[in-house]
Every structure is written in C-alpha cells, then in structure tokens.
Coordinates of C-alpha atoms in Angstrom, one line a residue:
Chain A
M14 CA -5.4 0.3 -17.0
K15 CA -7.6 -2.0 -15.2
N16 CA -8.2 -1.4 -11.6
Y17 CA -7.6 -4.5 -9.8
Y18 CA -8.2 -3.3 -6.3
L19 CA -12.2 -2.2 -7.2
P20 CA -14.9 -4.7 -6.1
E21 CA -18.3 -4.9 -7.9
K22 CA -21.0 -5.0 -5.7
T23 CA -23.5 -7.8 -5.6
T24 CA -26.7 -8.9 -3.6
I25 CA -26.7 -11.8 -0.6
K26 CA -29.1 -14.4 -1.7
S27 CA -29.7 -16.6 1.0
I28 CA -27.8 -17.5 4.7
D29 CA -27.6 -21.4 6.0
K30 CA -26.4 -20.3 9.7
L31 CA -25.1 -23.5 10.7
T32 CA -23.7 -22.7 14.3
D33 CA -23.4 -19.1 15.4
K34 CA -19.8 -19.5 14.2
L35 CA -20.3 -20.9 10.6
A36 CA -22.6 -20.2 7.8
I37 CA -23.1 -20.7 3.9
F38 CA -23.6 -17.3 2.5
R39 CA -25.2 -17.5 -1.3
L40 CA -24.3 -14.5 -2.8
A41 CA -25.5 -13.0 -6.6
G42 CA -22.8 -13.9 -9.3
Q43 CA -24.3 -13.2 -12.8
N44 CA -20.6 -12.5 -14.0
L45 CA -18.2 -14.4 -11.4
N46 CA -16.6 -17.4 -13.6
F47 CA -14.3 -19.6 -11.5
L48 CA -12.8 -23.3 -11.5
P49 CA -12.9 -24.9 -7.8
G50 CA -9.6 -23.4 -6.1
Q51 CA -9.2 -20.2 -7.2
F52 CA -10.5 -18.0 -4.8
F53 CA -12.2 -14.1 -4.8
M54 CA -11.7 -11.3 -2.3
L55 CA -14.9 -10.4 -0.6
S56 CA -15.3 -7.0 1.2
I57 CA -17.7 -4.9 3.1
P58 CA -16.7 -1.0 3.0
G59 CA -15.8 -0.1 6.5
F60 CA -15.2 -3.6 7.8
G61 CA -12.0 -4.8 5.4
E62 CA -11.4 -6.9 3.0
A63 CA -10.3 -11.1 2.7
P64 CA -9.7 -13.9 0.4
F65 CA -12.3 -16.3 0.3
T66 CA -13.0 -19.7 -1.8
P67 CA -16.5 -20.8 -3.5
T68 CA -17.9 -24.0 -2.0
N69 CA -20.2 -24.4 -5.3
Y70 CA -20.3 -25.8 -9.1
P71 CA -19.1 -22.5 -11.3
D72 CA -23.1 -22.3 -12.4
K73 CA -22.7 -18.2 -13.2
K74 CA -25.9 -18.0 -11.3
S75 CA -24.7 -17.7 -7.9
I76 CA -21.7 -18.1 -6.0
Q77 CA -21.8 -19.6 -2.3
F78 CA -19.1 -19.5 0.5
L79 CA -18.6 -21.2 3.9
V80 CA -17.6 -19.1 6.4
R81 CA -16.3 -19.1 9.9
S82 CA -16.7 -15.9 12.3
A83 CA -12.9 -15.6 12.8
G84 CA -12.1 -11.5 12.3
V85 CA -13.7 -8.2 11.9
L86 CA -14.9 -8.6 8.2
T87 CA -16.5 -12.2 9.2
A88 CA -18.0 -11.0 12.4
K89 CA -20.0 -8.9 10.5
L90 CA -20.7 -10.9 7.9
F91 CA -22.9 -12.6 10.4
F92 CA -25.1 -9.8 10.9
L93 CA -26.0 -9.2 7.3
K94 CA -29.2 -10.6 6.0
P95 CA -30.3 -11.7 2.5
G96 CA -31.0 -8.8 0.4
N97 CA -28.1 -6.9 1.7
N98 CA -25.1 -6.2 -0.7
I99 CA -21.4 -7.0 -0.2
F100 CA -18.3 -6.8 -2.6
I101 CA -15.9 -9.2 -4.2
R102 CA -13.3 -8.9 -6.9
G103 CA -11.8 -11.7 -8.4
P104 CA -11.4 -14.6 -9.1
Y105 CA -7.8 -15.0 -8.2
G106 CA -5.1 -18.1 -8.3
N107 CA -5.4 -21.1 -9.7
P108 CA -7.6 -23.6 -9.9
F109 CA -7.0 -27.6 -9.1
P110 CA -5.7 -28.8 -12.2
L111 CA -8.7 -30.7 -13.3
D112 CA -7.2 -32.4 -16.5
K113 CA -4.9 -34.2 -14.1
F114 CA -7.5 -35.9 -12.0
Q115 CA -9.0 -37.6 -15.4
D116 CA -9.9 -41.1 -15.2
K117 CA -8.1 -41.2 -11.6
N118 CA -8.8 -42.0 -8.2
I119 CA -9.7 -39.2 -6.1
L120 CA -9.5 -38.9 -2.2
L121 CA -10.4 -35.8 -0.8
V122 CA -9.9 -34.5 2.4
A123 CA -11.6 -31.4 4.4
G124 CA -11.3 -30.2 7.7
G125 CA -14.2 -28.1 9.2
C126 CA -14.4 -24.8 7.0
G127 CA -11.5 -26.1 4.4
L128 CA -14.8 -28.0 2.9
A129 CA -15.0 -24.8 1.0
P130 CA -13.1 -25.6 -1.9
I131 CA -13.1 -29.5 -1.7
N132 CA -16.8 -28.9 -2.1
S133 CA -16.9 -27.1 -5.1
L134 CA -14.2 -29.7 -6.7
L135 CA -16.7 -32.4 -5.5
E136 CA -19.6 -31.0 -7.6
Y137 CA -17.5 -30.3 -10.5
L138 CA -15.8 -34.1 -10.5
Y139 CA -20.0 -35.0 -10.0
K140 CA -21.0 -33.1 -12.9
K141 CA -18.3 -34.2 -15.3
N142 CA -18.3 -37.6 -14.4
N143 CA -15.1 -38.8 -15.5
C144 CA -13.2 -40.0 -12.5
Q145 CA -12.9 -43.5 -11.7
N146 CA -13.2 -43.4 -7.9
V147 CA -14.1 -40.4 -5.9
Q148 CA -14.0 -40.4 -1.9
L149 CA -14.4 -37.5 0.2
I150 CA -13.2 -37.5 4.3
Y151 CA -14.6 -35.1 6.3
G152 CA -14.1 -33.8 9.6
V153 CA -16.0 -31.6 11.9
N154 CA -15.8 -30.8 15.8
T155 CA -19.6 -31.1 16.1
Q156 CA -22.0 -32.7 14.2
K157 CA -23.8 -29.4 13.4
E158 CA -20.6 -28.2 11.6
I159 CA -21.5 -30.7 8.9
A160 CA -22.0 -28.2 5.6
F161 CA -24.0 -29.2 2.8
K162 CA -24.9 -32.6 4.6
K163 CA -28.0 -33.4 1.9
E164 CA -26.0 -32.3 -0.8
L165 CA -23.3 -34.7 0.2
L166 CA -25.4 -37.4 1.0
S167 CA -27.3 -37.0 -2.5
K168 CA -24.3 -38.2 -3.8
K169 CA -23.6 -41.6 -2.2
N170 CA -24.3 -43.1 -5.2
K171 CA -20.9 -42.2 -6.9
V172 CA -19.1 -40.6 -4.0
E173 CA -18.0 -42.7 -0.9
I174 CA -18.1 -40.1 1.8
L175 CA -16.8 -40.8 5.3
I176 CA -17.5 -38.1 7.9
T177 CA -15.8 -38.1 11.4
I178 CA -16.7 -36.1 14.1
A179 CA -14.0 -35.1 17.0
K180 CA -16.8 -34.0 19.6
P181 CA -19.7 -35.9 18.8
D182 CA -23.1 -36.1 21.0
K183 CA -24.0 -39.2 23.0
N184 CA -26.1 -40.6 20.4
Y185 CA -23.5 -40.1 17.5
R186 CA -22.9 -43.7 16.2
G187 CA -20.3 -42.6 13.5
N188 CA -16.5 -42.7 13.3
V189 CA -15.0 -40.2 16.5
G190 CA -11.6 -38.5 15.6
F191 CA -10.1 -36.7 12.8
V192 CA -9.7 -37.0 9.6
D193 CA -6.4 -38.9 9.9
S194 CA -8.5 -41.4 11.7
L195 CA -10.1 -42.2 8.2
I196 CA -6.8 -42.5 6.7
T197 CA -6.2 -46.3 6.4
K198 CA -5.2 -49.2 4.3
N199 CA -8.5 -50.3 4.2
I200 CA -10.1 -46.7 3.0
V201 CA -7.6 -45.2 0.7
K202 CA -7.4 -46.4 -2.4
K203 CA -4.1 -47.6 -4.4
E204 CA -2.7 -45.0 -6.9
S205 CA -5.2 -42.1 -5.4
I206 CA -4.9 -38.5 -5.8
A207 CA -5.7 -36.6 -2.5
V208 CA -6.7 -33.0 -2.2
L209 CA -6.4 -31.7 0.9
C210 CA -8.0 -28.6 2.5
G211 CA -8.0 -27.4 6.2
P212 CA -6.2 -26.2 9.2
P213 CA -2.0 -26.6 9.4
V214 CA -2.4 -29.2 12.0
M215 CA -4.6 -31.1 9.9
Y216 CA -2.2 -30.7 6.8
K217 CA 0.8 -32.1 9.2
I218 CA -1.0 -35.3 10.3
A219 CA -2.6 -35.9 7.2
I220 CA 0.1 -36.0 5.0
K221 CA 2.2 -37.9 6.9
K222 CA -0.2 -41.0 6.7
L223 CA -0.6 -40.3 3.1
L224 CA 2.6 -40.7 2.4
F225 CA 3.0 -43.7 4.8
L226 CA 0.2 -45.7 2.5
G227 CA 2.1 -44.8 -0.6
I228 CA 0.8 -41.7 -1.9
K229 CA 3.4 -39.8 -4.1
K230 CA 4.5 -36.3 -2.9
E231 CA 3.3 -34.9 -6.1
N232 CA -0.4 -37.0 -6.1
I233 CA -0.9 -34.4 -2.7
Y234 CA -2.6 -31.1 -3.7
L235 CA -3.1 -29.0 -0.6
Q236 CA -5.0 -25.5 -0.8
L237 CA -2.5 -22.7 1.2
E238 CA -4.8 -20.1 3.5
R239 CA -2.8 -16.9 3.5
K240 CA -4.2 -13.2 4.2
M241 CA -3.9 -11.4 1.0
Q242 CA -4.1 -7.9 1.1
C243 CA -4.0 -7.2 -2.9
G244 CA -4.6 -10.8 -4.4
I245 CA -2.1 -9.4 -7.3
G246 CA 1.3 -10.4 -6.3
L247 CA 2.1 -7.3 -4.7
C248 CA 1.5 -7.2 -1.0
Q249 CA 3.4 -9.8 0.1
H250 CA 2.0 -10.7 2.7
C251 CA 1.4 -14.5 0.7
T252 CA 5.1 -15.3 0.1
C253 CA 6.5 -18.8 0.7
G254 CA 9.7 -19.1 -0.5
K255 CA 9.9 -18.5 -4.2
K256 CA 6.1 -18.4 -5.0
Y257 CA 3.2 -16.4 -4.3
V258 CA -0.1 -18.1 -2.7
C259 CA -2.3 -15.6 -4.6
L260 CA -0.1 -15.9 -8.1
D261 CA 1.0 -19.5 -8.0
G262 CA -1.2 -21.0 -5.7
P263 CA -3.7 -21.5 -3.6
V264 CA -3.3 -25.1 -5.0
F265 CA 0.1 -26.5 -4.7
T266 CA 1.4 -30.0 -4.4
Y267 CA 3.4 -31.7 -1.4
Q268 CA 6.4 -31.4 -3.3
E269 CA 6.2 -27.8 -4.5
I270 CA 5.7 -27.0 -1.0
L271 CA 9.0 -29.2 0.2
E272 CA 10.8 -27.3 -2.6
M273 CA 9.0 -23.6 -1.6
K274 CA 10.5 -24.8 2.1
D275 CA 8.0 -22.5 3.8
E276 CA 5.4 -23.1 6.6
I277 CA 2.1 -24.7 5.3
Chain B
M28 CA 28.0 22.9 -27.0
S29 CA 25.8 21.6 -24.2
K30 CA 23.3 22.9 -21.8
C31 CA 24.6 23.4 -18.3
L32 CA 23.4 24.3 -15.5
P33 CA 26.0 26.6 -13.2
Y34 CA 25.7 25.5 -8.9
N35 CA 25.0 28.8 -8.5
K36 CA 21.3 29.1 -10.5
I37 CA 20.1 25.4 -8.8
I38 CA 17.9 27.7 -6.6
P39 CA 16.7 30.3 -8.6
Y40 CA 15.8 27.4 -11.2
I41 CA 13.9 25.6 -8.5
K42 CA 11.9 28.7 -8.0
E43 CA 11.2 29.6 -11.3
L44 CA 9.8 26.2 -11.7
S45 CA 7.7 26.4 -8.8
K46 CA 5.6 29.0 -10.2
N47 CA 4.0 26.7 -12.6
Y48 CA 4.4 23.0 -11.5
N49 CA 4.3 21.3 -7.8
V50 CA 8.3 20.7 -7.3
Y51 CA 9.3 18.4 -4.9
F52 CA 13.4 18.7 -4.0
P53 CA 15.6 18.1 -1.1
A54 CA 16.1 20.6 1.4
N55 CA 17.6 20.5 4.8
I56 CA 15.2 20.8 7.1
D57 CA 15.9 20.9 10.9
G58 CA 19.2 19.2 10.2
V59 CA 18.1 16.2 8.1
I60 CA 17.6 16.2 4.6
K61 CA 13.8 15.6 3.3
F62 CA 12.0 16.1 0.1
T63 CA 9.7 18.7 0.5
N64 CA 7.3 21.4 -2.1
N65 CA 7.2 23.8 0.2
H66 CA 8.6 26.9 -1.5
N67 CA 9.6 28.5 2.0
E68 CA 12.3 26.2 2.0
I69 CA 13.7 26.6 -1.6
K70 CA 16.6 28.5 0.6
N71 CA 17.8 25.4 2.4
F72 CA 17.7 23.3 -0.7
K73 CA 20.6 20.7 -0.4
W74 CA 21.3 17.9 -2.4
G75 CA 21.9 14.2 -0.9
L76 CA 20.3 11.3 0.0
S77 CA 16.8 12.2 1.8
H78 CA 16.7 10.7 5.2
I79 CA 13.5 9.0 4.1
P80 CA 13.2 7.7 -0.1
P81 CA 11.1 10.0 -1.9
K82 CA 9.2 6.6 -2.9
E83 CA 6.1 8.5 -0.7
L84 CA 5.4 10.1 -3.9
L85 CA 4.8 7.0 -5.5
L86 CA 3.8 4.9 -2.7
P87 CA 2.1 7.3 -0.4
A88 CA 2.3 6.2 3.7
F89 CA -1.6 6.5 3.4
E90 CA -3.1 6.0 -0.1
D91 CA -7.1 5.9 -0.3
I92 CA -7.5 3.3 -3.0
L93 CA -11.4 3.1 -2.9
V94 CA -13.9 5.9 -2.2
K95 CA -17.7 6.0 -1.6
T96 CA -19.0 8.6 -4.2
D97 CA -23.0 7.9 -3.5
S98 CA -25.0 6.1 -1.3
E99 CA -24.5 2.8 -2.7
K100 CA -21.6 3.0 -4.9
I101 CA -17.5 3.0 -4.7
S102 CA -14.9 3.8 -6.6
A103 CA -11.6 4.4 -7.1
P104 CA -10.1 8.3 -6.1
N105 CA -9.1 11.0 -8.7
I106 CA -6.1 12.4 -8.4
K107 CA -4.8 16.1 -9.6
K108 CA -3.4 15.6 -12.8
K109 CA -0.9 18.7 -12.4
H110 CA 2.4 17.7 -13.3
N111 CA 4.9 16.8 -10.5
I112 CA 8.6 17.4 -10.5
I113 CA 11.2 15.8 -8.8
F114 CA 14.1 18.0 -8.6
G115 CA 17.4 16.7 -7.5
L116 CA 16.7 13.1 -7.4
H117 CA 19.8 10.9 -6.2
P118 CA 21.2 8.3 -8.7
L119 CA 20.4 6.0 -6.0
D120 CA 16.9 7.0 -5.7
I121 CA 16.8 7.1 -9.7
K122 CA 17.9 3.2 -9.5
A123 CA 15.4 2.3 -7.1
W124 CA 12.4 4.0 -9.1
S125 CA 13.3 2.4 -11.7
L126 CA 13.2 -0.6 -10.2
L127 CA 9.9 -0.2 -8.1
C128 CA 8.4 0.5 -11.5
K129 CA 9.3 -3.1 -12.9
I130 CA 7.7 -4.7 -9.7
F131 CA 4.3 -2.6 -10.3
N132 CA 3.9 -3.6 -14.0
Q133 CA 4.6 -6.9 -13.8
K134 CA 1.5 -9.4 -14.3
Y135 CA -1.2 -7.5 -13.3
P136 CA -0.1 -3.4 -13.4
D137 CA -0.8 -1.5 -9.9
L138 CA -3.2 1.2 -11.4
Y139 CA -2.5 4.0 -8.1
F140 CA 1.2 3.3 -8.7
N141 CA 1.3 4.3 -12.5
R142 CA -1.1 6.8 -12.3
R143 CA 1.1 8.8 -10.0
R144 CA 4.3 7.8 -11.7
K145 CA 2.8 9.5 -15.0
N146 CA 2.4 12.4 -13.2
I147 CA 6.0 13.1 -12.2
F148 CA 9.0 14.1 -14.2
I149 CA 12.4 13.2 -12.6
I150 CA 15.4 16.0 -12.7
G151 CA 18.0 13.7 -11.6
M152 CA 21.1 15.2 -10.3
G153 CA 24.5 13.3 -9.0
D154 CA 28.0 12.8 -10.1
Y155 CA 27.4 9.1 -10.9
V156 CA 25.0 7.0 -13.5
F157 CA 23.9 3.5 -13.6
T158 CA 23.8 2.1 -16.9
E159 CA 20.7 -0.1 -16.3
D160 CA 17.2 0.7 -15.2
F161 CA 17.9 4.6 -14.6
A162 CA 14.7 6.3 -15.9
C163 CA 15.2 9.7 -15.2
D164 CA 13.6 12.3 -17.6
I165 CA 16.8 14.6 -17.2
F166 CA 19.8 14.1 -15.3
L167 CA 22.3 17.3 -14.0
A168 CA 25.7 15.4 -14.0
S169 CA 28.0 16.9 -11.9
L170 CA 31.2 18.9 -13.7
G171 CA 32.2 20.6 -10.3
D172 CA 30.8 23.6 -9.8
T173 CA 28.1 23.4 -13.0
Y174 CA 26.1 20.7 -14.0
E175 CA 25.8 19.2 -17.5
V176 CA 22.2 18.7 -18.3
V177 CA 21.7 15.6 -20.0
I178 CA 17.9 15.1 -21.4
N179 CA 17.0 11.7 -21.6
N180 CA 13.0 12.3 -22.4
K181 CA 12.3 14.6 -24.9
K182 CA 9.2 15.4 -23.7
A183 CA 10.6 16.9 -20.6
E184 CA 12.5 19.6 -22.6
F185 CA 10.0 22.1 -21.4
L186 CA 11.2 21.7 -18.2
L187 CA 14.3 23.3 -19.6
D188 CA 12.8 26.7 -20.6
F189 CA 14.5 28.9 -18.9
P190 CA 17.3 31.3 -21.0
R191 CA 18.4 32.8 -17.8
I192 CA 19.0 29.8 -16.0
F193 CA 21.2 27.8 -18.4
S194 CA 24.1 28.4 -20.3
R195 CA 26.5 27.0 -22.7
S196 CA 29.6 24.8 -22.2
A197 CA 31.9 23.6 -24.7
F198 CA 32.9 21.1 -21.9
V199 CA 31.6 17.6 -21.6
G200 CA 32.3 15.3 -19.0
E201 CA 32.5 11.7 -19.3
R202 CA 30.3 10.2 -16.7
A203 CA 31.4 8.3 -14.2
I204 CA 29.3 4.6 -13.6
Y205 CA 28.2 3.5 -10.5
E206 CA 30.1 0.3 -9.5
A207 CA 28.1 -1.7 -7.0
D208 CA 29.7 -3.2 -3.9
P209 CA 31.7 -6.5 -4.5
I210 CA 29.4 -8.5 -2.4
F211 CA 26.5 -7.8 -4.9
S212 CA 28.7 -8.7 -8.0
N213 CA 28.0 -12.4 -7.8
L214 CA 24.4 -12.5 -7.8
E215 CA 23.6 -16.3 -8.2
K216 CA 26.3 -16.8 -5.2
L217 CA 24.1 -14.4 -2.8
S218 CA 20.9 -15.8 -3.7
K219 CA 22.1 -19.2 -3.2
A220 CA 23.8 -18.4 0.5
I221 CA 20.4 -17.1 1.4
E222 CA 18.3 -19.7 0.3
Q223 CA 20.9 -22.5 1.8
S224 CA 20.9 -20.6 5.0
R225 CA 17.3 -21.0 6.0
A226 CA 18.3 -23.5 8.8
S227 CA 21.7 -21.1 10.0
H228 CA 22.0 -19.9 13.6
I229 CA 22.7 -16.5 12.0
W230 CA 19.1 -15.8 12.1
D231 CA 18.5 -17.0 15.6
D232 CA 21.5 -14.5 16.7
L233 CA 20.4 -11.8 14.4
A234 CA 16.9 -12.1 16.4
K235 CA 18.4 -11.6 19.8
I236 CA 19.4 -8.5 18.6
D237 CA 16.9 -7.3 16.6
L238 CA 14.1 -5.0 17.9
G239 CA 11.7 -5.9 14.9
C240 CA 10.6 -2.6 14.6
G241 CA 10.6 -2.6 11.0
N242 CA 12.1 0.6 10.3
C243 CA 14.5 -0.6 8.0
S244 CA 11.3 -1.6 5.6
Y245 CA 10.2 2.3 6.0
V246 CA 13.5 4.0 5.1
C247 CA 14.1 1.6 2.4
P248 CA 13.4 2.9 -1.5
L249 CA 12.7 -0.5 -2.5
C250 CA 10.4 -1.7 0.1
F251 CA 6.9 -1.4 -1.2
C252 CA 4.7 -4.4 1.0
F253 CA 1.2 -3.0 2.0
D254 CA -1.6 -3.6 4.2
S255 CA -5.5 -2.2 3.2
S256 CA -7.3 -0.7 5.9
D257 CA -11.4 0.7 6.1
H258 CA -12.0 3.9 7.7
I259 CA -15.1 4.9 8.3
K260 CA -16.8 8.5 8.9
N261 CA -16.3 10.5 12.3
D262 CA -19.4 9.6 14.8
S263 CA -20.9 6.9 12.4
R264 CA -21.1 3.7 10.8
V265 CA -20.6 5.3 7.5
F266 CA -18.0 3.7 5.1
A267 CA -15.2 6.7 4.2
K268 CA -12.6 5.1 2.3
R269 CA -10.4 2.0 2.2
T270 CA -6.5 2.7 2.0
K271 CA -3.4 1.1 1.3
H272 CA -0.6 1.7 3.8
W273 CA 3.0 0.7 4.4
T274 CA 3.8 -1.9 6.9
S275 CA 7.0 -4.4 6.9
C276 CA 7.4 -7.7 7.0
Y277 CA 9.5 -7.7 10.4
L278 CA 6.2 -7.0 12.0
K279 CA 4.8 -9.9 13.9
S280 CA 1.1 -9.2 12.5
F281 CA 2.4 -9.6 8.8
F282 CA 2.0 -13.2 8.4
E283 CA -1.4 -13.3 10.8
T284 CA -4.4 -15.4 9.3
A285 CA -7.6 -16.9 10.8
G286 CA -5.8 -20.6 10.9
G287 CA -2.7 -18.8 12.5
N288 CA 0.5 -16.7 12.2
F289 CA 2.9 -18.5 9.7
K290 CA 6.1 -16.7 10.8
P291 CA 5.9 -16.1 14.1
K292 CA 9.1 -16.4 15.1
L293 CA 11.4 -13.1 14.6
R294 CA 14.2 -15.1 13.1
D295 CA 11.4 -16.4 10.0
R296 CA 10.4 -12.8 9.6
I297 CA 14.2 -11.4 9.5
Y298 CA 15.0 -14.3 7.1
N299 CA 11.6 -13.5 5.1
W300 CA 13.4 -9.8 4.4
Y301 CA 16.7 -11.3 3.0
Y302 CA 14.8 -13.3 1.1
H303 CA 12.7 -11.5 -0.5
K304 CA 15.5 -9.0 -1.2
F305 CA 18.2 -11.0 -2.3
V306 CA 16.4 -14.4 -3.6
R307 CA 12.9 -13.5 -4.9
M308 CA 13.7 -10.0 -6.3
P309 CA 16.7 -11.0 -8.7
R310 CA 14.5 -13.7 -9.9
E311 CA 11.1 -11.4 -10.7
I312 CA 13.1 -8.1 -11.6
G313 CA 16.9 -9.1 -12.6
H314 CA 18.2 -7.0 -9.6
V315 CA 18.4 -7.3 -5.8
G316 CA 15.8 -4.9 -3.9
C317 CA 18.9 -2.7 -3.0
V318 CA 20.5 0.1 -4.0
D319 CA 23.2 0.0 -1.5
C320 CA 21.9 3.5 -0.1
G321 CA 22.7 2.6 3.6
R322 CA 19.3 4.1 5.2
C323 CA 18.3 0.9 6.7
I324 CA 22.1 0.8 8.7
K325 CA 21.6 4.5 9.4
S326 CA 18.3 4.2 10.8
C327 CA 18.7 0.7 12.5
P328 CA 17.6 1.3 16.7
A329 CA 19.8 -2.5 17.0
K330 CA 23.2 -1.3 14.6
I331 CA 22.5 -4.0 12.2
N332 CA 24.4 -3.7 9.3
F333 CA 22.9 -6.1 6.4
K334 CA 25.8 -6.1 4.7
H335 CA 27.8 -7.4 7.8
V336 CA 25.1 -10.6 7.8
L337 CA 25.7 -11.0 4.0
K338 CA 29.0 -11.2 4.6
S339 CA 28.7 -13.8 7.2
L340 CA 26.6 -15.7 5.3
L341 CA 29.0 -15.7 2.0

C-alpha cells in the first residue's frame, strides 16, 4: 500500500527574491510530472507542510514555486539557500481543463501570488499555441512584486499582457488600481474563457465584472485556496459543500462554486 | 450445538487471552467505562459504551507519520506487528469501525489506518447486530446469562482455543436486529433538509449557546478529521517527527489559510459539522456519519442534542 504522506527529498536550485516576503524558488524535479493547476505539498521537516501550485511549464527538469512569506513554513523557506533540501509530494488535484481551452479566447486574471498557477497555464498555452487569443491581467501591490517580468514581456508578441499596480512609485506610468480596473468592455473579448487566481476579495469583484460583461458562469474558472493537511480527501480541511478542493479541485468553474454554496 | 461463553467466564477468558496477546477491554475505571489493556483492570471489566470510543486504536489522538531515520532521510515509523485484540466492542462501535474502514479506503487508502486495522482482531459483544457494515471477527451474542459465539472470520478461530472457558449449548438464540431511530429512516429527506437550511436561523441560534469546544468531535466514533504538525527534538533544531493528530471542525483555526479564514463564524462551522455527517458522508459511504451512540449529547457542556436540531430541521 502506498504511503501518500511520505514526501520525496529534492534540492533548491535557485532563489529569486523579489521582495523580503516574495520569492521564486526553483527546485530540482526530475520525476515530478504535473499539469497546470495541480498542486504539491511542500515541507521542511520541523516546520510543517503546506500546499503550493507550481508556476512553470511542466518540463520534468525543474519545478518552480512563487511563495509569499505568510506562516511558519514559508518564513523558514526564506532562510534557505540554493543547495538546501526540501521535501515534496504530489501532484494532487485536477489541472485546468486544457482541452476546453483549445481555439478559444482566454483571459487570465492573476492577483499577487495568484500568478503561480496562471503563469504555469500561460507557459503551457504559449508553448502549445493552440488558443485564439490569450490575455493576461496581472495585478500587484508594488512594482517590485511583479514576478517573471522578463518572461512575461518576452511573450508580448503572442500574448496581451496588462499589468496594474495598486500602490505605484511616482515614476510609474501604467495602469493604477486592482485587476478589476482592467476588466472592461474594451479589453475583455467576447466569448472569452476567464481563468482567475488571487485573494478571495479579488474573486468577488472580478467575477461581478466578468458576469456583467457577459462571460458565462461555466466559462469562469477559479483556483481555490485551502490549507489541506493530507491532499487525499481525508483531513476535511478543504471541504466546500459536497466537494473537496484537493480531490475535486482546486480548479472549479464559478457555476460549480455556486452549486457548492460555500465560501470562495 | 453452538459454542457459548458463560457470563462468569468472561473475566477468566480475558485473562487467558491477555497471556499471549495485547487485549483491550472496557473496564470501569473511576466510575467511567474506558478501554484499557492494563492487566490489573481485568477485574473491573464492564461491558457498555465507553466514554471515549476506541477509535483511538485505529486513529490515535497523536500518531507519528514520519520520523527521521538518519541525518537526511525521513520515513514512516514501523509499528509492532503483535496482534491486538479488542474484546467487548459494543455493536454501535463495531458499526462505526466498519464505516471508518470505508472512509479510509476510498480513492487513496490510508496506510497508517490500514496497517493498524490489519493487526486488530475484534471480539464484539452485545444483544443486537446490524445487517450491514458490521465487521467484527467474533461476536458474542447475549442470551441472558451466557453468550453465543458467532464466528464471522475463520482466521480468528484461534481466539476460541480455550476448552475450559467455553461450553456447548443446544440453544441458539435469534439475534435482534438494530433498529435505527426513525429520524434516520429517510436519509434523502434528512440530507435535503440540511442542504436547504444553510441560511436558517437555527444555526445562528445554536451558535449563541454552542461553546465551539469540539468535545462532540473527540467523543464521536465517526469524527476523524485531523491536523498534522512537526516536532523538533528537545533543545535543538533537529526534526524529530511529523504527527497527525485529532482536531475538530468546530475550532476556529480549522479553516484558517494564508489568505484568511473561510469559516470565521461559528454558525458556519456548526453547519459544516452537520453537513459532513448527514449530507457528505451519505454521498461517500452510503451511511450517515452517526451511529446514534449519544456520546456527543452526554459530553456537550452546552447540553446540545443533535437530534433536537435535526428534528427542528425536518
């Protein structure tokens, strides 16, 4: 019988610190196969375990995580250096329904750390190149917090990248505000599939705007965040009505969420 | 002819079994029925519903799931393969065990649960049985002053290898079948009533008197939700072990995440407890998450009776 709680050891290859509390960790991941949207349980023995979504294209060479320091485990992560060990198990959950995205207009909406799964999906769509039109609306608090800036800008030929900053510096000339300030009639294409990931407050406002623009409930995909302890549908921390975020999610359509009648 | 265990041979039987096996039995300890494997308590054997269900033998309150074996390796701890025997398990607890086995053997079977379950033989005892989900190896069916031995698992027959203890009887009793409270008779109606009650004032009213202490979860033979936490060795920063331990969905911290708490209100957590037991579990295992043992009612400091709540919903 497989021990689903037993993690594998892996090594940190590089750390790219954006701010004191936000960094990109690249881990060696030879055997870690996944699809955008699925998540892994990362742990440091002595500091606990928590779920994280990879943020790169699944290339089996390495696996990348965008981490905000928020608790005991993530605080410890920021003290680690390349070459240190870290433990990982997964992947868990279901990926984005990638077949359904074929030949469609895709609108990606990411708020802060919510870029993690969105970037993975973006890399995937960019490589496969089988969508009609891909747009990314990415909102952060300050300029420094923009993750994968170079990588994002390099895709500008095929992907429309729209960044908005809530608290910009004086020299900043781009869009100011939260992501919802860019969800407008002029930007959002008709019949788009929207994929959202960000803090709960972002979902509430962004969904309202998307529905107003005529995007169907079943075409709005969200990735939900819960602090699951097992990842295999037992611990009950990630229940949403009849569903488990770890087994049935973490990707749900807004329609499914309404049926669950639970918090986003 | 059937094998029988006379009432006055129960204590000698436990003593005989304890010579070779690790036997847990219910005993009256300080006025409360508890499961114990302490030989000195055999004389205090008392059959009945224990204060805390013996689920601890399958799901310990604290269970080590990972330990450090050498400087860089962590692995699952080994457990002793010695056979454990639970003697005198109440029919309601047998039912609860069988349902727990279903829960922990769904899409991803839990290794820790199953390896414990594999090492335990159950000798049930009582005056009624369930027709479904009643997995005990041997059942001692009460016939008044004697117990008829019913063998459900042939591999457990070695537990009856004590000729001086058992007698033979021509009398074969008819076992009573457990009759559930009519409140559980229409599962669909019950599930629907709870599903539709999400916005009901019942949960707000309940939250006013409920302490949110989670006692009901700890004493419930079918509550199994857990947390995991890491421990370090005393006075060092060296990882010692990762444990899985009991928690309760009544506690505020249960739905806490980095992005906020998803159920900060007690009324929503209370609703979640009922939803899990009477909506989600029937969907998953075909049975409510309750065997009607009444332990949660007895141990509720706010004197809340879940049946009154269910009745008010129906």
